[in-house]
Structure formats: C-alpha cells, structure tokens
C-alpha cells in the first residue's frame, strides 16, 4: 500500500502538526489513506477544506479520508456529513500516537464511530512533539497551543482550547537536538505565543524562554519568533531584542485594526497608540528590526474613516510585510451578529491595504540594495535575510547554509544577490 497523503490548510502551526502526524502515522504503519488538516479561521477556510476533501477523494478513489484540524474540531458534523469522509478526528486526538494505531485497524471503513472529537477545553497540556523540521534549513518548535482570549471575530480558541505551554526544559532539549542535526535556524511557534508560561510554575514569560534558549544553546545561529501580541511583550523579550543578535530582527504582529473603536469591538487588548509605541520602542532598541502584521479589512461597523485609520497604521508603524484578511463572518462568533460592511466595500478596502503593503515592501527592498546580509538558503536559488526578506540567487547554493551576500537589486517582491 502507498504512504498516506497529507494536506495542510491554514497556519504554520498546522504545518508543524502535520509533520508530527506524518511521523506518528508512519510509526503506526498507516497506509493508503488521505489526511486533511483543516483551518477554521474564516468561513472561506472551511469552504476550502470541503473543496480539498472532495478533490483528494477524487484523486485517491477508495482511500479512507481522515479529516482533522480546527474546522474538524469546531464543526465535526459538517465533515461527518460529507460522503467522502471516513473519520473526523479532533485537534487533541490527532496528536496522540494511539489514535494513529487505531486508524490502522482493518475495519477502519466499517466502524460506526465516525467522529472522535472530545472537548478541547478540557485539555490541560501541550506535548512538545519532536520533529525534524521542514526541509533542511529551518525548524519550527511548538512551544504553546490554545488561547485564553476571546476576540469577537475569532473561532480559534474553540478549535485549539485554552492556552497551554510546553515547559522550557523540553523546548531547550528539542532545540539542542535540532541544532545537532544541522539546523541553522529555529522558529518558536504557537497560537498565542506571548501567553507562553502563564500556566507553568512561576509563570515565566516568553522573554524568559527566549533568553534561556540563547544562553543554553550557544551554538544555535539564529532564533526567530513567530506572530506575537505586542501588548503582551515582556521586559526580557524587549531586552533580547536589544541585546541578542542571534534573535532575528523580524516580528509579525497581531494588530488586526488601527482604529480604537474597531479594536474595542474586536475585543482586542491594545489601542492604536499602543501598537505605534511598541514599534517605535522596538525600533529604538534594534534599528534594523522590521514588522509584519495581520490586518482585517471591513470588520462589522467599520466606516470609511475607521478604515483609513487602519490604512494609516501601515506608515505609522512602518510595517513591511502585510497579511490582509477581508472580513468573513464566522458562525458562532459575536462579530457575526454585528452590522456587516457590504461585500464590495470589504473587497475595495482589502485591495487598498494590499497596495499599501506592496508599496511598503518595495521601500524596504529599495533600502537593502548595496547592503550585505547574512542569508539562510532555503533552496538552490532562494533564501531569506535576517529580516525574513526573500532573496533570489543567480547560482545554485546548498540548502540550509548561512552565507554573506551583497544585495544587488530586487524585482518588487524579493531581493536579488
């Protein structure tokens, strides 16, 4: 029988967990199945998950189709009702080795228990699953899962559960293992990364973890942290930004909007001035730092004036990499019951945000020409700078190496060297 076919939708944490599932499925001897790891962040994400399930079922006739991930957790009945689907597995169950052993049973298709999704809110721990990373260049380490906050647009806490942290010692040991295998860059990832430690003895903070990793793994060349909530940035995290050159000068910020009334209606914990002040302070501490950000266009009740405050945030925070999300009502969230912005206005605002993001990226690329960057090669002709900017090469390079490169120019989307 053939190896299982895995498909990942959504965030980097999902991609990480797919790799862990692949290892557990291989260890259990699962074969000839299709596994779809879904996302629930928007209604459109759920639609794409259903589309992907149908596509893979057509391409793999007769193969059992196993559906898991956040959409499977939040609305298992949606997927259980699909004739293509054999089994629906919850987010907690998918990370248990025994689940994959059970899925190898000869009567998998004939079993009557189609849905195995328990209450994610009852889960109290997050295991530090040991995987060897993606490719040979960069490894992702899950240090946290779940979220204790309840933003009005977000369904993710109901897919991921409450915040749980992986103990620092487990994280450090995994990073030592990955460095020993030759990885030159490690990325810390989670659902609400800056809440790491709140459920651990002594309530350490993310900055404590970062400083501990850099101290105890001195041969780790590059440490990167993924999306953070800037209002939760702690003193040691700011100290690491200021003093630790091995902590990469790139932060992706969960901003979502730039208007105070919209931020309150989103139930965010920061205001516009908080976001600007954080970016100014981080840049004062680390002048070469760059910021990405998530911004939602067309949140319910958003007026044109409110939107312009979000648009202006691109320049006020000097953002470089923009992730723009046209608002999509998510059933079961408070925002779905608020007065909606009309679809054409949402699409127009998203397009204007993307234009501002493209212009900001071009300004960043212009500023890099002639500079020397330490680049991590991701493939024969592609790599990334310390600031996570893509660089294209003229000649093949070995994957996973660090090289000093003079930036010759750019094509509007990536640097060339």
mmCIF file of C-alpha atoms in Angstrom, residues 115-388:
data_model
loop_
_atom_site.group_PDB
_atom_site.id
_atom_site.type_symbol
_atom_site.label_atom_id
_atom_site.label_comp_id
_atom_site.label_asym_id
_atom_site.label_seq_id
_atom_site.Cartn_x
_atom_site.Cartn_y
_atom_site.Cartn_z
ATOM 1 C CA UNK A 115 -16.404 11.217 14.851
ATOM 2 C CA UNK A 116 -13.740 11.235 17.579
ATOM 3 C CA UNK A 117 -13.732 14.819 18.820
ATOM 4 C CA UNK A 118 -13.571 15.466 22.563
ATOM 5 C CA UNK A 119 -13.991 18.734 24.482
ATOM 6 C CA UNK A 120 -10.834 20.702 23.628
ATOM 7 C CA UNK A 121 -11.410 22.984 26.637
ATOM 8 C CA UNK A 122 -10.695 20.044 28.952
ATOM 9 C CA UNK A 123 -7.171 19.577 27.572
ATOM 10 C CA UNK A 124 -4.589 20.829 30.075
ATOM 11 C CA UNK A 125 -1.229 20.022 28.471
ATOM 12 C CA UNK A 126 0.573 20.519 25.191
ATOM 13 C CA UNK A 127 3.160 17.902 24.328
ATOM 14 C CA UNK A 128 6.458 19.007 22.856
ATOM 15 C CA UNK A 129 6.304 16.814 19.771
ATOM 16 C CA UNK A 130 9.775 16.173 18.427
ATOM 17 C CA UNK A 131 10.005 16.541 14.673
ATOM 18 C CA UNK A 132 12.991 17.198 12.493
ATOM 19 C CA UNK A 133 11.669 20.424 10.942
ATOM 20 C CA UNK A 134 10.718 21.210 7.354
ATOM 21 C CA UNK A 135 13.322 20.664 4.691
ATOM 22 C CA UNK A 136 16.921 21.013 5.834
ATOM 23 C CA UNK A 137 17.109 24.728 6.549
ATOM 24 C CA UNK A 138 14.645 25.886 9.222
ATOM 25 C CA UNK A 139 12.965 24.055 12.095
ATOM 26 C CA UNK A 140 9.734 25.050 13.841
ATOM 27 C CA UNK A 141 9.265 24.271 17.515
ATOM 28 C CA UNK A 142 5.790 24.392 19.019
ATOM 29 C CA UNK A 143 6.058 25.931 22.481
ATOM 30 C CA UNK A 144 2.403 26.843 23.092
ATOM 31 C CA UNK A 145 -1.108 25.938 21.953
ATOM 32 C CA UNK A 146 -4.581 27.371 22.509
ATOM 33 C CA UNK A 147 -5.731 30.845 23.519
ATOM 34 C CA UNK A 148 -7.355 32.318 26.634
ATOM 35 C CA UNK A 149 -8.607 35.443 24.849
ATOM 36 C CA UNK A 150 -11.943 35.787 23.103
ATOM 37 C CA UNK A 151 -11.628 38.234 20.227
ATOM 38 C CA UNK A 152 -15.103 38.728 18.787
ATOM 39 C CA UNK A 153 -14.140 37.645 15.245
ATOM 40 C CA UNK A 154 -12.187 34.515 16.203
ATOM 41 C CA UNK A 155 -13.294 30.881 16.452
ATOM 42 C CA UNK A 156 -9.788 29.531 17.044
ATOM 43 C CA UNK A 157 -9.991 29.154 20.873
ATOM 44 C CA UNK A 158 -12.853 26.713 20.309
ATOM 45 C CA UNK A 159 -10.654 24.743 17.909
ATOM 46 C CA UNK A 160 -7.468 24.889 19.956
ATOM 47 C CA UNK A 161 -8.705 25.136 23.549
ATOM 48 C CA UNK A 162 -7.257 27.250 26.336
ATOM 49 C CA UNK A 163 -3.612 28.275 26.394
ATOM 50 C CA UNK A 164 -1.118 25.524 27.298
ATOM 51 C CA UNK A 165 2.659 25.850 27.372
ATOM 52 C CA UNK A 166 5.466 23.399 26.704
ATOM 53 C CA UNK A 167 7.945 23.548 29.638
ATOM 54 C CA UNK A 168 11.165 25.431 28.930
ATOM 55 C CA UNK A 169 13.353 22.397 29.573
ATOM 56 C CA UNK A 170 11.510 20.376 26.923
ATOM 57 C CA UNK A 171 11.849 23.253 24.443
ATOM 58 C CA UNK A 172 15.577 23.646 25.079
ATOM 59 C CA UNK A 173 16.226 19.919 24.687
ATOM 60 C CA UNK A 174 14.354 19.836 21.393
ATOM 61 C CA UNK A 175 16.291 22.817 20.058
ATOM 62 C CA UNK A 176 19.588 21.198 21.084
ATOM 63 C CA UNK A 177 18.519 18.101 19.168
ATOM 64 C CA UNK A 178 17.647 20.136 16.086
ATOM 65 C CA UNK A 179 20.920 22.078 16.164
ATOM 66 C CA UNK A 180 22.726 18.770 16.483
ATOM 67 C CA UNK A 181 21.026 17.679 13.284
ATOM 68 C CA UNK A 182 22.406 20.722 11.473
ATOM 69 C CA UNK A 183 19.574 23.255 11.545
ATOM 70 C CA UNK A 184 20.835 26.833 11.477
ATOM 71 C CA UNK A 185 17.532 28.488 12.339
ATOM 72 C CA UNK A 186 14.744 27.640 14.790
ATOM 73 C CA UNK A 187 11.354 29.353 14.916
ATOM 74 C CA UNK A 188 9.239 29.331 18.084
ATOM 75 C CA UNK A 189 5.593 28.927 17.195
ATOM 76 C CA UNK A 190 2.210 28.793 18.913
ATOM 77 C CA UNK A 191 -1.371 30.041 18.698
ATOM 78 C CA UNK A 192 -0.883 32.883 21.216
ATOM 79 C CA UNK A 193 2.865 32.861 21.637
ATOM 80 C CA UNK A 194 3.169 35.742 24.104
ATOM 81 C CA UNK A 195 0.930 33.883 26.577
ATOM 82 C CA UNK A 196 3.628 31.199 26.916
ATOM 83 C CA UNK A 197 4.379 30.375 30.533
ATOM 84 C CA UNK A 198 1.200 31.676 32.173
ATOM 85 C CA UNK A 199 0.173 28.111 33.074
ATOM 86 C CA UNK A 200 3.658 26.963 34.183
ATOM 87 C CA UNK A 201 5.111 27.074 37.713
ATOM 88 C CA UNK A 202 6.398 30.564 38.468
ATOM 89 C CA UNK A 203 4.546 31.972 35.417
ATOM 90 C CA UNK A 204 7.620 32.691 33.257
ATOM 91 C CA UNK A 205 7.210 34.913 30.201
ATOM 92 C CA UNK A 206 8.156 34.459 26.553
ATOM 93 C CA UNK A 207 11.212 36.678 27.020
ATOM 94 C CA UNK A 208 12.437 34.343 29.757
ATOM 95 C CA UNK A 209 12.171 31.417 27.354
ATOM 96 C CA UNK A 210 13.997 33.290 24.585
ATOM 97 C CA UNK A 211 16.864 34.288 26.891
ATOM 98 C CA UNK A 212 17.119 30.757 28.280
ATOM 99 C CA UNK A 213 17.313 29.212 24.806
ATOM 100 C CA UNK A 214 20.032 31.616 23.691
ATOM 101 C CA UNK A 215 22.004 31.012 26.884
ATOM 102 C CA UNK A 216 21.713 27.211 26.944
ATOM 103 C CA UNK A 217 22.061 26.582 23.196
ATOM 104 C CA UNK A 218 25.087 28.750 22.344
ATOM 105 C CA UNK A 219 25.654 27.005 19.010
ATOM 106 C CA UNK A 220 22.190 27.933 17.668
ATOM 107 C CA UNK A 221 22.980 30.525 14.963
ATOM 108 C CA UNK A 222 19.501 32.026 14.540
ATOM 109 C CA UNK A 223 16.363 32.109 16.694
ATOM 110 C CA UNK A 224 13.141 33.532 15.345
ATOM 111 C CA UNK A 225 9.766 34.078 16.996
ATOM 112 C CA UNK A 226 6.529 33.937 15.037
ATOM 113 C CA UNK A 227 3.405 36.056 15.417
ATOM 114 C CA UNK A 228 3.100 37.878 18.747
ATOM 115 C CA UNK A 229 0.574 40.089 20.511
ATOM 116 C CA UNK A 230 2.664 43.218 21.079
ATOM 117 C CA UNK A 231 0.684 44.332 24.143
ATOM 118 C CA UNK A 232 1.989 41.204 25.930
ATOM 119 C CA UNK A 233 5.668 41.788 25.126
ATOM 120 C CA UNK A 234 7.559 41.465 28.413
ATOM 121 C CA UNK A 235 10.700 43.133 29.712
ATOM 122 C CA UNK A 236 13.018 40.227 28.919
ATOM 123 C CA UNK A 237 11.661 39.955 25.372
ATOM 124 C CA UNK A 238 12.496 43.632 24.818
ATOM 125 C CA UNK A 239 15.926 43.022 26.389
ATOM 126 C CA UNK A 240 16.521 40.142 23.977
ATOM 127 C CA UNK A 241 15.516 42.351 21.037
ATOM 128 C CA UNK A 242 18.025 44.956 22.209
ATOM 129 C CA UNK A 243 20.983 42.731 23.119
ATOM 130 C CA UNK A 244 20.787 39.368 21.342
ATOM 131 C CA UNK A 245 21.990 39.437 17.725
ATOM 132 C CA UNK A 246 21.015 35.760 17.326
ATOM 133 C CA UNK A 247 17.355 36.745 17.827
ATOM 134 C CA UNK A 248 16.310 37.711 14.326
ATOM 135 C CA UNK A 249 15.148 41.327 13.732
ATOM 136 C CA UNK A 250 11.687 40.457 12.403
ATOM 137 C CA UNK A 251 8.396 40.342 14.308
ATOM 138 C CA UNK A 252 4.957 39.558 12.956
ATOM 139 C CA UNK A 253 2.359 41.481 14.963
ATOM 140 C CA UNK A 254 -1.261 40.573 15.571
ATOM 141 C CA UNK A 255 -2.644 44.105 15.113
ATOM 142 C CA UNK A 256 -5.938 43.399 13.264
ATOM 143 C CA UNK A 257 -7.008 47.078 13.017
ATOM 144 C CA UNK A 258 -5.810 50.649 13.503
ATOM 145 C CA UNK A 259 -8.985 52.275 14.799
ATOM 146 C CA UNK A 260 -9.687 52.358 18.534
ATOM 147 C CA UNK A 261 -13.442 51.780 18.251
ATOM 148 C CA UNK A 262 -12.967 48.788 15.952
ATOM 149 C CA UNK A 263 -10.265 47.400 18.252
ATOM 150 C CA UNK A 264 -12.711 47.638 21.176
ATOM 151 C CA UNK A 265 -15.438 45.934 19.161
ATOM 152 C CA UNK A 266 -12.944 43.217 18.246
ATOM 153 C CA UNK A 267 -12.246 42.876 22.000
ATOM 154 C CA UNK A 268 -8.559 43.411 21.409
ATOM 155 C CA UNK A 269 -6.413 44.386 24.394
ATOM 156 C CA UNK A 270 -4.464 47.194 22.761
ATOM 157 C CA UNK A 271 -5.276 50.556 21.215
ATOM 158 C CA UNK A 272 -3.812 52.218 18.152
ATOM 159 C CA UNK A 273 -1.250 54.227 20.153
ATOM 160 C CA UNK A 274 -0.084 51.052 21.928
ATOM 161 C CA UNK A 275 0.833 49.449 18.591
ATOM 162 C CA UNK A 276 2.688 52.546 17.408
ATOM 163 C CA UNK A 277 4.535 52.907 20.724
ATOM 164 C CA UNK A 278 5.645 49.253 20.637
ATOM 165 C CA UNK A 279 7.035 49.558 17.103
ATOM 166 C CA UNK A 280 8.845 52.780 17.970
ATOM 167 C CA UNK A 281 10.391 51.257 21.113
ATOM 168 C CA UNK A 282 11.427 48.025 19.380
ATOM 169 C CA UNK A 283 12.987 50.014 16.558
ATOM 170 C CA UNK A 284 14.833 52.224 19.055
ATOM 171 C CA UNK A 285 16.259 49.085 20.682
ATOM 172 C CA UNK A 286 17.006 47.345 17.367
ATOM 173 C CA UNK A 287 17.206 49.812 14.463
ATOM 174 C CA UNK A 288 17.244 47.079 11.801
ATOM 175 C CA UNK A 289 14.041 45.383 13.016
ATOM 176 C CA UNK A 290 11.136 45.026 10.573
ATOM 177 C CA UNK A 291 7.495 44.247 11.231
ATOM 178 C CA UNK A 292 4.827 42.213 9.558
ATOM 179 C CA UNK A 293 1.205 42.479 10.664
ATOM 180 C CA UNK A 294 -2.239 40.964 10.311
ATOM 181 C CA UNK A 295 -4.962 43.500 9.459
ATOM 182 C CA UNK A 296 -8.647 42.766 8.862
ATOM 183 C CA UNK A 297 -10.473 44.827 6.229
ATOM 184 C CA UNK A 298 -14.191 45.503 6.589
ATOM 185 C CA UNK A 299 -14.823 44.392 10.161
ATOM 186 C CA UNK A 300 -18.514 44.915 11.052
ATOM 187 C CA UNK A 301 -19.457 48.585 11.686
ATOM 188 C CA UNK A 302 -16.199 49.802 10.098
ATOM 189 C CA UNK A 303 -16.746 53.167 8.423
ATOM 190 C CA UNK A 304 -14.501 54.646 5.760
ATOM 191 C CA UNK A 305 -12.930 56.926 8.376
ATOM 192 C CA UNK A 306 -12.244 53.955 10.668
ATOM 193 C CA UNK A 307 -10.716 52.065 7.764
ATOM 194 C CA UNK A 308 -8.418 54.984 6.965
ATOM 195 C CA UNK A 309 -7.032 54.706 10.498
ATOM 196 C CA UNK A 310 -6.092 51.086 9.739
ATOM 197 C CA UNK A 311 -4.613 52.106 6.390
ATOM 198 C CA UNK A 312 -2.543 54.821 8.049
ATOM 199 C CA UNK A 313 -1.206 52.284 10.558
ATOM 200 C CA UNK A 314 0.962 50.836 7.764
ATOM 201 C CA UNK A 315 3.019 54.031 7.713
ATOM 202 C CA UNK A 316 2.618 54.962 11.396
ATOM 203 C CA UNK A 317 4.075 51.586 12.466
ATOM 204 C CA UNK A 318 6.367 51.396 9.406
ATOM 205 C CA UNK A 319 5.111 47.912 8.559
ATOM 206 C CA UNK A 320 6.941 45.910 5.898
ATOM 207 C CA UNK A 321 5.034 42.639 5.425
ATOM 208 C CA UNK A 322 1.236 42.860 5.474
ATOM 209 C CA UNK A 323 -1.176 39.934 5.796
ATOM 210 C CA UNK A 324 -4.563 41.323 4.755
ATOM 211 C CA UNK A 325 -7.748 39.457 5.661
ATOM 212 C CA UNK A 326 -11.051 40.572 4.114
ATOM 213 C CA UNK A 327 -13.525 40.113 6.968
ATOM 214 C CA UNK A 328 -15.515 36.905 6.706
ATOM 215 C CA UNK A 329 -18.320 36.281 9.210
ATOM 216 C CA UNK A 330 -17.630 33.216 11.314
ATOM 217 C CA UNK A 331 -20.736 31.496 12.641
ATOM 218 C CA UNK A 332 -20.711 31.281 16.429
ATOM 219 C CA UNK A 333 -18.655 34.451 16.985
ATOM 220 C CA UNK A 334 -20.037 37.738 18.412
ATOM 221 C CA UNK A 335 -18.827 39.689 15.374
ATOM 222 C CA UNK A 336 -21.087 37.624 13.105
ATOM 223 C CA UNK A 337 -24.083 39.250 14.824
ATOM 224 C CA UNK A 338 -22.799 42.820 14.332
ATOM 225 C CA UNK A 339 -23.945 45.069 11.427
ATOM 226 C CA UNK A 340 -21.969 43.929 8.402
ATOM 227 C CA UNK A 341 -19.999 46.004 5.910
ATOM 228 C CA UNK A 342 -21.121 45.378 2.327
ATOM 229 C CA UNK A 343 -19.014 42.965 0.295
ATOM 230 C CA UNK A 344 -17.796 45.432 -2.381
ATOM 231 C CA UNK A 345 -16.554 47.813 0.331
ATOM 232 C CA UNK A 346 -14.713 44.961 2.076
ATOM 233 C CA UNK A 347 -13.018 43.943 -1.169
ATOM 234 C CA UNK A 348 -12.104 47.545 -2.007
ATOM 235 C CA UNK A 349 -10.580 48.135 1.441
ATOM 236 C CA UNK A 350 -8.630 44.875 1.297
ATOM 237 C CA UNK A 351 -7.238 45.879 -2.108
ATOM 238 C CA UNK A 352 -6.173 49.291 -0.773
ATOM 239 C CA UNK A 353 -4.462 47.690 2.200
ATOM 240 C CA UNK A 354 -2.625 45.297 -0.105
ATOM 241 C CA UNK A 355 -1.494 48.215 -2.275
ATOM 242 C CA UNK A 356 -0.133 49.956 0.813
ATOM 243 C CA UNK A 357 1.583 46.721 1.839
ATOM 244 C CA UNK A 358 3.150 46.302 -1.612
ATOM 245 C CA UNK A 359 4.459 49.882 -1.504
ATOM 246 C CA UNK A 360 5.875 49.347 1.993
ATOM 247 C CA UNK A 361 7.637 46.191 0.863
ATOM 248 C CA UNK A 362 9.154 47.988 -2.125
ATOM 249 C CA UNK A 363 10.511 50.715 0.165
ATOM 250 C CA UNK A 364 12.112 48.054 2.328
ATOM 251 C CA UNK A 365 13.610 46.297 -0.693
ATOM 252 C CA UNK A 366 14.975 49.592 -2.051
ATOM 253 C CA UNK A 367 16.726 50.251 1.263
ATOM 254 C CA UNK A 368 18.547 46.882 1.171
ATOM 255 C CA UNK A 369 20.288 47.349 -2.181
ATOM 256 C CA UNK A 370 24.048 47.542 -1.685
ATOM 257 C CA UNK A 371 23.913 46.134 1.832
ATOM 258 C CA UNK A 372 25.436 42.844 2.929
ATOM 259 C CA UNK A 373 23.043 40.368 4.535
ATOM 260 C CA UNK A 374 23.558 37.031 6.245
ATOM 261 C CA UNK A 375 21.235 34.787 4.250
ATOM 262 C CA UNK A 376 19.905 31.337 5.143
ATOM 263 C CA UNK A 377 19.497 29.307 1.963
ATOM 264 C CA UNK A 378 16.105 27.609 1.660
ATOM 265 C CA UNK A 379 16.725 26.037 -1.718
ATOM 266 C CA UNK A 380 19.224 26.122 -4.582
ATOM 267 C CA UNK A 381 18.146 29.604 -5.718
ATOM 268 C CA UNK A 382 16.260 31.109 -2.752
ATOM 269 C CA UNK A 383 16.986 32.209 0.810
ATOM 270 C CA UNK A 384 15.982 34.727 3.491
ATOM 271 C CA UNK A 385 17.789 37.537 5.257
ATOM 272 C CA UNK A 386 17.823 38.113 8.996
ATOM 273 C CA UNK A 387 14.700 40.246 8.443
ATOM 274 C CA UNK A 388 12.929 37.328 6.711
#
